[in-house]
Amino acid sequence: MDSAKYQELLAKYLNGDCSDEERALIDQWYASLDAEVDLPATADEKNQLLARNWQDLSQRTLKSKPARPLHFRPYWAAAAALAVLLGLGWYFQIWKTTSVPTQAFEVSDAKPSFVEKTNTSALPKRITLSDKSIVTLEPGSKIRYPATFTGQNREVTLTGEAFFEVQKNPHQPFLVYSNDLITKVLGTSFRIKANAANRNITVSVRTGRVSVYSPTLATAAKTKSDPETIGVVLTPNQQVTYLDLEHRLVKTLVEKPVVLVQKAELPTFTFQNAPISVLMTAIEKTYGVDVVYDEEVMSNCFITTSLEQEDLYDKLNIICKLLGASYKVIDAQIVISGPGCQ
């Protein structure tokens, strides 16, 4: 096929006059090539590029094969389109050139490739990401992530349960997508557990701070604000559960709160006729939690006890028994209620 026929088909495409078959073939090829190289973003840019460089493209395509006569049949249009695509395929691989057509350079901003891993074993699987963050993937769970993190965020998708130890990078937040929930961190360690049966998701924090939110909540609230603003912020020993059916976030404490201070800074839990405020301050400092109680009602309460070996909830149970009080965990705070002391 001579250059005139190539020129005719391209002109039809650029002018919007080609048949549906011709246009579909060109667009399908263009879409498949986009997965491999960085192409012009808009239709106008694509058309401008084709029009501007057609002469060079057609000459190179014609030289790639020995010329031979062709007998045209009714399907000539599709055949011509295919020939053009072969030429375009070569050209777009080097479309980012200088004014000299033969000076091509390698495209460096191609779309990142992704890695998907499923833990089919009976033990947790440790995975190191490109930024040196570590993911401990639980059995039966799956994670998908870029081979190399690029762009503004570090984004992964989790199905199941995993523990994350994220390297700090304030300029590139780390986002975990799990069902409808998004967990955003700068650098911290936390666990995400997605329940496959009811789609509920629990996020618990060991160190640092994380923001947990869902675009679904913003939709339900009929607000156009940033979904993150109606989410929750978690600190160590806190967790949140997203209730899928209710579209609601429930914030509380983790099942087993851990000591957050260094041993040298750990307050004593041996008390001799100590006011209740001293005990509450020690608990807050040790576990990083807020304790709420009526200071006036309990101003006359003094306690003698030793709580060096007990965990947080055992400590609270003993204190409340001595005070004749009770406690609840509400919105990740410990709320103590009681009649006070005479």
mmCIF file of C-alpha atoms in Angstrom:
data_model
loop_
_atom_site.group_PDB
_atom_site.id
_atom_site.type_symbol
_atom_site.label_atom_id
_atom_site.label_comp_id
_atom_site.label_asym_id
_atom_site.label_seq_id
_atom_site.Cartn_x
_atom_site.Cartn_y
_atom_site.Cartn_z
ATOM 1 C CA MET A 1 0.000 0.000 0.000
ATOM 2 C CA ASP A 2 1.384 3.402 -0.955
ATOM 3 C CA SER A 3 1.751 6.431 1.246
ATOM 4 C CA ALA A 4 -1.403 8.033 -0.158
ATOM 5 C CA LYS A 5 -3.582 5.243 1.201
ATOM 6 C CA TYR A 6 -1.961 5.490 4.642
ATOM 7 C CA GLN A 7 -2.490 9.236 4.564
ATOM 8 C CA GLU A 8 -6.142 8.779 3.562
ATOM 9 C CA LEU A 9 -6.930 6.428 6.434
ATOM 10 C CA LEU A 10 -5.236 8.599 9.025
ATOM 11 C CA ALA A 11 -6.991 11.695 7.711
ATOM 12 C CA LYS A 12 -10.340 9.919 8.054
ATOM 13 C CA TYR A 13 -9.497 8.994 11.645
ATOM 14 C CA LEU A 14 -8.378 12.487 12.588
ATOM 15 C CA ASN A 15 -11.450 14.037 10.957
ATOM 16 C CA GLY A 16 -13.837 11.570 12.576
ATOM 17 C CA ASP A 17 -14.918 10.130 9.204
ATOM 18 C CA CYS A 18 -13.651 6.554 9.494
ATOM 19 C CA SER A 19 -16.024 3.623 9.927
ATOM 20 C CA ASP A 20 -16.906 2.137 13.300
ATOM 21 C CA GLU A 21 -14.767 -0.888 12.460
ATOM 22 C CA GLU A 22 -11.730 1.244 11.645
ATOM 23 C CA ARG A 23 -12.132 3.466 14.700
ATOM 24 C CA ALA A 24 -12.708 0.502 17.062
ATOM 25 C CA LEU A 25 -9.573 -1.214 15.782
ATOM 26 C CA ILE A 26 -7.420 1.886 16.271
ATOM 27 C CA ASP A 27 -8.867 2.709 19.700
ATOM 28 C CA GLN A 28 -8.495 -0.890 20.901
ATOM 29 C CA TRP A 29 -4.860 -0.970 19.897
ATOM 30 C CA TYR A 30 -4.226 2.444 21.478
ATOM 31 C CA ALA A 31 -5.802 1.326 24.789
ATOM 32 C CA SER A 32 -3.711 -1.844 24.934
ATOM 33 C CA LEU A 33 -0.497 0.068 24.242
ATOM 34 C CA ASP A 34 -1.271 2.506 27.098
ATOM 35 C CA ALA A 35 -0.577 -0.255 29.616
ATOM 36 C CA GLU A 36 3.028 -0.434 28.448
ATOM 37 C CA VAL A 37 4.095 3.115 27.688
ATOM 38 C CA ASP A 38 3.179 6.622 28.697
ATOM 39 C CA LEU A 39 0.983 7.980 25.890
ATOM 40 C CA PRO A 40 -0.659 11.373 25.404
ATOM 41 C CA ALA A 41 -3.349 11.810 28.027
ATOM 42 C CA THR A 42 -6.155 13.260 25.886
ATOM 43 C CA ALA A 43 -7.679 12.557 22.491
ATOM 44 C CA ASP A 44 -6.616 15.985 21.251
ATOM 45 C CA GLU A 45 -3.003 15.354 22.228
ATOM 46 C CA LYS A 46 -3.094 11.957 20.514
ATOM 47 C CA ASN A 47 -4.487 13.407 17.295
ATOM 48 C CA GLN A 48 -2.008 16.280 17.319
ATOM 49 C CA LEU A 49 0.847 13.848 17.757
ATOM 50 C CA LEU A 50 -0.308 11.650 14.867
ATOM 51 C CA ALA A 51 -0.903 14.573 12.546
ATOM 52 C CA ARG A 52 2.377 16.297 13.385
ATOM 53 C CA ASN A 53 4.528 13.224 12.803
ATOM 54 C CA TRP A 54 2.640 11.395 10.083
ATOM 55 C CA GLN A 55 5.096 11.970 7.248
ATOM 56 C CA ASP A 56 8.024 10.511 9.158
ATOM 57 C CA LEU A 57 5.921 7.623 10.417
ATOM 58 C CA SER A 58 4.588 6.620 7.008
ATOM 59 C CA GLN A 59 8.053 6.709 5.446
ATOM 60 C CA ARG A 60 9.529 4.489 8.146
ATOM 61 C CA THR A 61 6.635 2.046 7.940
ATOM 62 C CA LEU A 62 6.908 1.749 4.171
ATOM 63 C CA LYS A 63 10.641 1.044 4.420
ATOM 64 C CA SER A 64 10.109 -1.743 6.937
ATOM 65 C CA LYS A 65 8.709 -4.109 4.257
ATOM 66 C CA PRO A 66 9.564 -4.694 0.580
ATOM 67 C CA ALA A 67 6.962 -3.047 -1.613
ATOM 68 C CA ARG A 68 4.570 -5.356 -3.441
ATOM 69 C CA PRO A 69 1.268 -4.758 -5.186
ATOM 70 C CA LEU A 70 -1.965 -5.478 -3.325
ATOM 71 C CA HIS A 71 -5.356 -6.353 -4.756
ATOM 72 C CA PHE A 72 -8.015 -4.524 -2.790
ATOM 73 C CA ARG A 73 -11.092 -6.344 -1.644
ATOM 74 C CA PRO A 74 -14.074 -5.065 0.365
ATOM 75 C CA TYR A 75 -12.110 -5.504 3.566
ATOM 76 C CA TRP A 76 -9.318 -3.180 2.495
ATOM 77 C CA ALA A 77 -10.173 -0.627 5.173
ATOM 78 C CA ALA A 78 -9.545 -3.038 8.045
ATOM 79 C CA ALA A 79 -6.310 -4.234 6.457
ATOM 80 C CA ALA A 80 -5.143 -0.680 5.987
ATOM 81 C CA ALA A 81 -5.981 0.150 9.575
ATOM 82 C CA LEU A 82 -3.976 -2.845 10.754
ATOM 83 C CA ALA A 83 -0.990 -1.746 8.705
ATOM 84 C CA VAL A 84 -1.197 1.697 10.241
ATOM 85 C CA LEU A 85 -1.337 0.150 13.705
ATOM 86 C CA LEU A 86 1.865 -1.749 13.059
ATOM 87 C CA GLY A 87 3.521 1.502 12.119
ATOM 88 C CA LEU A 88 2.040 3.331 15.086
ATOM 89 C CA GLY A 89 3.178 0.559 17.399
ATOM 90 C CA TRP A 90 6.766 1.208 16.407
ATOM 91 C CA TYR A 91 6.354 4.963 16.622
ATOM 92 C CA PHE A 92 4.719 5.259 20.024
ATOM 93 C CA GLN A 93 7.524 3.319 21.639
ATOM 94 C CA ILE A 94 9.674 6.399 20.953
ATOM 95 C CA TRP A 95 7.042 9.146 20.808
ATOM 96 C CA LYS A 96 8.873 11.329 23.350
ATOM 97 C CA THR A 97 11.579 12.654 21.018
ATOM 98 C CA THR A 98 13.359 15.873 20.285
ATOM 99 C CA SER A 99 12.877 17.750 16.997
ATOM 100 C CA VAL A 100 15.216 15.181 15.386
ATOM 101 C CA PRO A 101 12.987 12.110 14.795
ATOM 102 C CA THR A 102 15.750 9.550 15.274
ATOM 103 C CA GLN A 103 16.684 10.793 18.769
ATOM 104 C CA ALA A 104 14.554 8.610 21.031
ATOM 105 C CA PHE A 105 14.972 8.059 24.760
ATOM 106 C CA GLU A 106 13.637 5.486 27.183
ATOM 107 C CA VAL A 107 10.326 6.279 28.876
ATOM 108 C CA SER A 108 11.043 6.409 32.617
ATOM 109 C CA ASP A 109 7.566 7.146 33.983
ATOM 110 C CA ALA A 110 5.715 4.061 32.783
ATOM 111 C CA LYS A 111 2.943 2.708 34.974
ATOM 112 C CA PRO A 112 4.295 0.652 37.891
ATOM 113 C CA SER A 113 3.984 -3.120 37.882
ATOM 114 C CA PHE A 114 2.130 -4.758 40.753
ATOM 115 C CA VAL A 115 2.859 -7.728 42.974
ATOM 116 C CA GLU A 116 0.106 -9.860 44.457
ATOM 117 C CA LYS A 117 0.852 -12.392 47.181
ATOM 118 C CA THR A 118 -1.420 -14.844 48.995
ATOM 119 C CA ASN A 119 -0.340 -16.666 52.131
ATOM 120 C CA THR A 120 -1.371 -20.259 51.495
ATOM 121 C CA SER A 121 0.685 -21.610 54.399
ATOM 122 C CA ALA A 122 -0.344 -22.225 58.001
ATOM 123 C CA LEU A 123 2.098 -19.635 59.373
ATOM 124 C CA PRO A 124 2.385 -15.825 59.076
ATOM 125 C CA LYS A 125 4.408 -14.696 56.057
ATOM 126 C CA ARG A 126 6.838 -11.772 56.246
ATOM 127 C CA ILE A 127 6.975 -9.468 53.200
ATOM 128 C CA THR A 128 9.356 -6.530 52.703
ATOM 129 C CA LEU A 129 8.109 -3.732 50.447
ATOM 130 C CA SER A 130 10.262 -1.483 48.270
ATOM 131 C CA ASP A 131 10.360 1.274 50.932
ATOM 132 C CA LYS A 132 11.584 -1.264 53.541
ATOM 133 C CA SER A 133 8.187 -1.378 55.241
ATOM 134 C CA ILE A 134 7.361 -4.855 56.527
ATOM 135 C CA VAL A 135 4.044 -6.673 56.228
ATOM 136 C CA THR A 136 3.335 -9.828 58.221
ATOM 137 C CA LEU A 137 0.594 -11.533 56.233
ATOM 138 C CA GLU A 138 -1.611 -13.972 58.133
ATOM 139 C CA PRO A 139 -2.622 -17.374 56.661
ATOM 140 C CA GLY A 140 -5.342 -17.163 54.026
ATOM 141 C CA SER A 141 -4.768 -13.428 53.479
ATOM 142 C CA LYS A 142 -3.792 -11.598 50.297
ATOM 143 C CA ILE A 143 -1.985 -8.329 49.569
ATOM 144 C CA ARG A 144 -1.430 -6.364 46.358
ATOM 145 C CA TYR A 145 1.207 -3.623 46.090
ATOM 146 C CA PRO A 146 3.434 -1.869 43.529
ATOM 147 C CA ALA A 147 6.843 -3.371 42.910
ATOM 148 C CA THR A 148 8.149 0.156 43.510
ATOM 149 C CA PHE A 149 6.262 2.969 45.221
ATOM 150 C CA THR A 150 5.871 6.039 42.995
ATOM 151 C CA GLY A 151 3.631 9.076 43.101
ATOM 152 C CA GLN A 152 2.284 10.954 46.103
ATOM 153 C CA ASN A 153 1.174 7.926 48.163
ATOM 154 C CA ARG A 154 2.307 4.427 49.004
ATOM 155 C CA GLU A 155 -0.814 2.336 48.378
ATOM 156 C CA VAL A 156 -1.532 -1.338 49.055
ATOM 157 C CA THR A 157 -4.704 -3.428 49.020
ATOM 158 C CA LEU A 158 -5.349 -6.032 51.721
ATOM 159 C CA THR A 159 -7.786 -8.924 51.870
ATOM 160 C CA GLY A 160 -7.746 -10.663 55.247
ATOM 161 C CA GLU A 161 -5.379 -9.858 58.125
ATOM 162 C CA ALA A 162 -1.877 -8.403 58.337
ATOM 163 C CA PHE A 163 0.430 -6.526 60.678
ATOM 164 C CA PHE A 164 2.199 -3.500 59.167
ATOM 165 C CA GLU A 165 5.484 -1.903 60.224
ATOM 166 C CA VAL A 166 5.647 1.193 58.042
ATOM 167 C CA GLN A 167 8.799 3.178 57.376
ATOM 168 C CA LYS A 168 8.356 6.884 58.082
ATOM 169 C CA ASN A 169 8.032 9.181 55.095
ATOM 170 C CA PRO A 170 5.991 12.344 55.769
ATOM 171 C CA HIS A 171 6.139 13.246 52.074
ATOM 172 C CA GLN A 172 4.586 9.956 50.934
ATOM 173 C CA PRO A 173 1.775 8.696 53.201
ATOM 174 C CA PHE A 174 1.095 4.968 53.380
ATOM 175 C CA LEU A 175 -2.485 3.919 52.570
ATOM 176 C CA VAL A 176 -4.057 0.498 53.055
ATOM 177 C CA TYR A 177 -7.316 -0.258 51.251
ATOM 178 C CA SER A 178 -9.444 -3.016 52.776
ATOM 179 C CA ASN A 179 -13.034 -3.367 51.567
ATOM 180 C CA ASP A 180 -14.579 0.084 52.108
ATOM 181 C CA LEU A 181 -12.024 1.225 54.685
ATOM 182 C CA ILE A 182 -8.885 3.307 54.186
ATOM 183 C CA THR A 183 -6.094 3.384 56.771
ATOM 184 C CA LYS A 184 -3.617 6.239 56.330
ATOM 185 C CA VAL A 185 -0.296 6.528 58.154
ATOM 186 C CA LEU A 186 3.025 8.326 57.896
ATOM 187 C CA GLY A 187 5.050 5.791 59.848
ATOM 188 C CA THR A 188 3.809 3.406 62.512
ATOM 189 C CA SER A 189 2.900 -0.197 63.309
ATOM 190 C CA PHE A 190 -0.654 -1.450 63.251
ATOM 191 C CA ARG A 191 -2.856 -4.449 62.479
ATOM 192 C CA ILE A 192 -5.783 -4.712 60.074
ATOM 193 C CA LYS A 193 -8.246 -7.587 60.213
ATOM 194 C CA ALA A 194 -11.021 -7.857 57.639
ATOM 195 C CA ASN A 195 -13.832 -10.308 58.382
ATOM 196 C CA ALA A 196 -14.749 -12.052 55.132
ATOM 197 C CA ALA A 197 -18.136 -13.200 56.460
ATOM 198 C CA ASN A 198 -19.637 -9.825 57.419
ATOM 199 C CA ARG A 199 -17.125 -7.394 55.831
ATOM 200 C CA ASN A 200 -16.407 -5.789 59.212
ATOM 201 C CA ILE A 201 -12.855 -4.467 59.544
ATOM 202 C CA THR A 202 -10.794 -3.827 62.670
ATOM 203 C CA VAL A 203 -7.709 -1.597 62.767
ATOM 204 C CA SER A 204 -5.551 -1.606 65.912
ATOM 205 C CA VAL A 205 -2.468 0.510 66.576
ATOM 206 C CA ARG A 206 0.707 -0.509 68.362
ATOM 207 C CA THR A 207 2.884 2.556 67.737
ATOM 208 C CA GLY A 208 2.375 5.964 66.156
ATOM 209 C CA ARG A 209 -0.909 7.382 64.903
ATOM 210 C CA VAL A 210 -3.196 6.345 62.059
ATOM 211 C CA SER A 211 -6.214 7.898 60.405
ATOM 212 C CA VAL A 212 -9.059 5.533 59.541
ATOM 213 C CA TYR A 213 -11.936 6.556 57.311
ATOM 214 C CA SER A 214 -14.310 5.369 54.601
ATOM 215 C CA PRO A 215 -15.731 7.157 51.537
ATOM 216 C CA THR A 216 -18.925 5.191 52.234
ATOM 217 C CA LEU A 217 -19.394 7.128 55.482
ATOM 218 C CA ALA A 218 -19.183 10.431 53.639
ATOM 219 C CA THR A 219 -21.781 9.220 51.154
ATOM 220 C CA ALA A 220 -24.107 8.068 53.940
ATOM 221 C CA ALA A 221 -23.699 11.403 55.717
ATOM 222 C CA LYS A 222 -24.492 13.226 52.454
ATOM 223 C CA THR A 223 -21.445 15.412 52.834
ATOM 224 C CA LYS A 224 -19.036 16.602 50.164
ATOM 225 C CA SER A 225 -16.203 17.129 52.638
ATOM 226 C CA ASP A 226 -13.007 15.104 52.733
ATOM 227 C CA PRO A 227 -13.949 11.572 53.977
ATOM 228 C CA GLU A 228 -10.918 11.660 56.293
ATOM 229 C CA THR A 229 -12.508 14.477 58.313
ATOM 230 C CA ILE A 230 -15.353 12.206 59.440
ATOM 231 C CA GLY A 231 -13.087 9.289 60.275
ATOM 232 C CA VAL A 232 -11.167 8.612 63.484
ATOM 233 C CA VAL A 233 -7.565 9.007 64.598
ATOM 234 C CA LEU A 234 -6.045 6.122 66.534
ATOM 235 C CA THR A 235 -3.104 6.157 68.937
ATOM 236 C CA PRO A 236 -1.298 3.195 70.547
ATOM 237 C CA ASN A 237 -3.560 0.665 72.323
ATOM 238 C CA GLN A 238 -6.594 1.962 70.447
ATOM 239 C CA GLN A 239 -8.597 0.236 67.766
ATOM 240 C CA VAL A 240 -11.604 0.916 65.579
ATOM 241 C CA THR A 241 -14.077 -1.458 63.981
ATOM 242 C CA TYR A 242 -15.922 -0.551 60.820
ATOM 243 C CA LEU A 243 -19.421 -2.077 60.908
ATOM 244 C CA ASP A 244 -20.251 -2.573 57.255
ATOM 245 C CA LEU A 245 -24.020 -3.043 57.559
ATOM 246 C CA GLU A 246 -24.392 0.009 59.793
ATOM 247 C CA HIS A 247 -21.781 2.142 57.989
ATOM 248 C CA ARG A 248 -20.350 3.097 61.373
ATOM 249 C CA LEU A 249 -16.942 3.315 63.066
ATOM 250 C CA VAL A 250 -16.706 2.102 66.676
ATOM 251 C CA LYS A 251 -13.574 3.203 68.535
ATOM 252 C CA THR A 252 -12.354 1.330 71.610
ATOM 253 C CA LEU A 253 -9.220 -0.115 73.248
ATOM 254 C CA VAL A 254 -7.373 -3.154 71.990
ATOM 255 C CA GLU A 255 -8.037 -6.500 73.632
ATOM 256 C CA LYS A 256 -4.663 -6.569 75.389
ATOM 257 C CA PRO A 257 -3.202 -3.075 75.917
ATOM 258 C CA VAL A 258 0.576 -3.074 76.205
ATOM 259 C CA VAL A 259 2.939 -0.943 78.285
ATOM 260 C CA LEU A 260 4.043 2.035 76.194
ATOM 261 C CA VAL A 261 6.826 3.549 78.317
ATOM 262 C CA GLN A 262 10.386 2.418 78.798
ATOM 263 C CA LYS A 263 11.151 0.401 81.907
ATOM 264 C CA ALA A 264 13.176 3.258 83.396
ATOM 265 C CA GLU A 265 10.162 5.570 83.073
ATOM 266 C CA LEU A 266 7.573 3.074 84.275
ATOM 267 C CA PRO A 267 5.695 4.424 87.314
ATOM 268 C CA THR A 268 5.322 2.265 90.402
ATOM 269 C CA PHE A 269 2.103 0.337 90.923
ATOM 270 C CA THR A 270 2.675 -0.273 94.614
ATOM 271 C CA PHE A 271 0.507 2.183 96.528
ATOM 272 C CA GLN A 272 0.295 2.982 100.238
ATOM 273 C CA ASN A 273 -2.786 5.008 101.164
ATOM 274 C CA ALA A 274 -2.520 6.801 97.808
ATOM 275 C CA PRO A 275 -5.292 9.061 96.477
ATOM 276 C CA ILE A 276 -7.199 7.719 93.479
ATOM 277 C CA SER A 277 -5.734 10.459 91.274
ATOM 278 C CA VAL A 278 -2.239 8.962 91.694
ATOM 279 C CA LEU A 279 -3.432 5.553 90.477
ATOM 280 C CA MET A 280 -5.248 7.025 87.495
ATOM 281 C CA THR A 281 -2.226 9.103 86.473
ATOM 282 C CA ALA A 282 -0.023 5.992 86.600
ATOM 283 C CA ILE A 283 -2.449 4.083 84.360
ATOM 284 C CA GLU A 284 -2.687 6.913 81.847
ATOM 285 C CA LYS A 285 1.091 7.251 81.575
ATOM 286 C CA THR A 286 1.743 3.512 81.327
ATOM 287 C CA TYR A 287 -0.858 2.608 78.699
ATOM 288 C CA GLY A 288 -1.421 5.907 76.911
ATOM 289 C CA VAL A 289 -5.140 5.949 77.700
ATOM 290 C CA ASP A 290 -7.481 8.577 79.101
ATOM 291 C CA VAL A 291 -9.211 7.774 82.399
ATOM 292 C CA VAL A 292 -12.386 9.726 83.113
ATOM 293 C CA TYR A 293 -13.921 9.878 86.596
ATOM 294 C CA ASP A 294 -15.597 12.375 88.897
ATOM 295 C CA GLU A 295 -12.649 13.810 90.817
ATOM 296 C CA GLU A 296 -14.882 15.588 93.303
ATOM 297 C CA VAL A 297 -16.911 12.481 94.166
ATOM 298 C CA MET A 298 -13.759 10.382 94.588
ATOM 299 C CA SER A 299 -11.596 13.013 96.274
ATOM 300 C CA ASN A 300 -11.775 11.127 99.594
ATOM 301 C CA CYS A 301 -10.791 7.751 98.118
ATOM 302 C CA PHE A 302 -7.373 6.346 99.135
ATOM 303 C CA ILE A 303 -6.014 2.937 98.169
ATOM 304 C CA THR A 304 -3.332 0.585 99.457
ATOM 305 C CA THR A 305 -2.469 -2.186 96.997
ATOM 306 C CA SER A 306 0.190 -3.621 94.675
ATOM 307 C CA LEU A 307 -0.568 -3.994 90.959
ATOM 308 C CA GLU A 308 2.895 -4.594 89.534
ATOM 309 C CA GLN A 309 2.120 -7.853 87.651
ATOM 310 C CA GLU A 310 -1.448 -7.319 86.470
ATOM 311 C CA ASP A 311 -2.428 -6.192 82.985
ATOM 312 C CA LEU A 312 -4.556 -3.093 82.436
ATOM 313 C CA TYR A 313 -7.968 -4.685 82.760
ATOM 314 C CA ASP A 314 -7.002 -6.671 85.860
ATOM 315 C CA LYS A 315 -5.714 -3.454 87.422
ATOM 316 C CA LEU A 316 -9.029 -1.738 86.701
ATOM 317 C CA ASN A 317 -11.066 -4.632 88.080
ATOM 318 C CA ILE A 318 -9.117 -4.598 91.363
ATOM 319 C CA ILE A 319 -9.313 -0.806 91.736
ATOM 320 C CA CYS A 320 -13.053 -0.769 91.034
ATOM 321 C CA LYS A 321 -13.661 -3.584 93.531
ATOM 322 C CA LEU A 322 -11.826 -1.622 96.230
ATOM 323 C CA LEU A 323 -13.836 1.509 95.399
ATOM 324 C CA GLY A 324 -17.187 -0.192 94.959
ATOM 325 C CA ALA A 325 -17.188 1.252 91.443
ATOM 326 C CA SER A 326 -17.359 0.013 87.836
ATOM 327 C CA TYR A 327 -15.800 0.999 84.528
ATOM 328 C CA LYS A 328 -16.638 1.036 80.843
ATOM 329 C CA VAL A 329 -14.536 1.639 77.756
ATOM 330 C CA ILE A 330 -16.252 4.360 75.737
ATOM 331 C CA ASP A 331 -14.662 5.784 72.610
ATOM 332 C CA ALA A 332 -11.267 4.395 73.696
ATOM 333 C CA GLN A 333 -11.541 6.110 77.088
ATOM 334 C CA ILE A 334 -11.854 4.380 80.464
ATOM 335 C CA VAL A 335 -14.865 5.804 82.270
ATOM 336 C CA ILE A 336 -15.102 4.954 85.998
ATOM 337 C CA SER A 337 -18.368 5.412 87.882
ATOM 338 C CA GLY A 338 -18.908 4.987 91.620
ATOM 339 C CA PRO A 339 -20.440 6.471 94.805
ATOM 340 C CA GLY A 340 -17.138 7.772 96.134
ATOM 341 C CA CYS A 341 -15.721 7.231 99.615
ATOM 342 C CA GLN A 342 -16.859 8.462 103.066
#
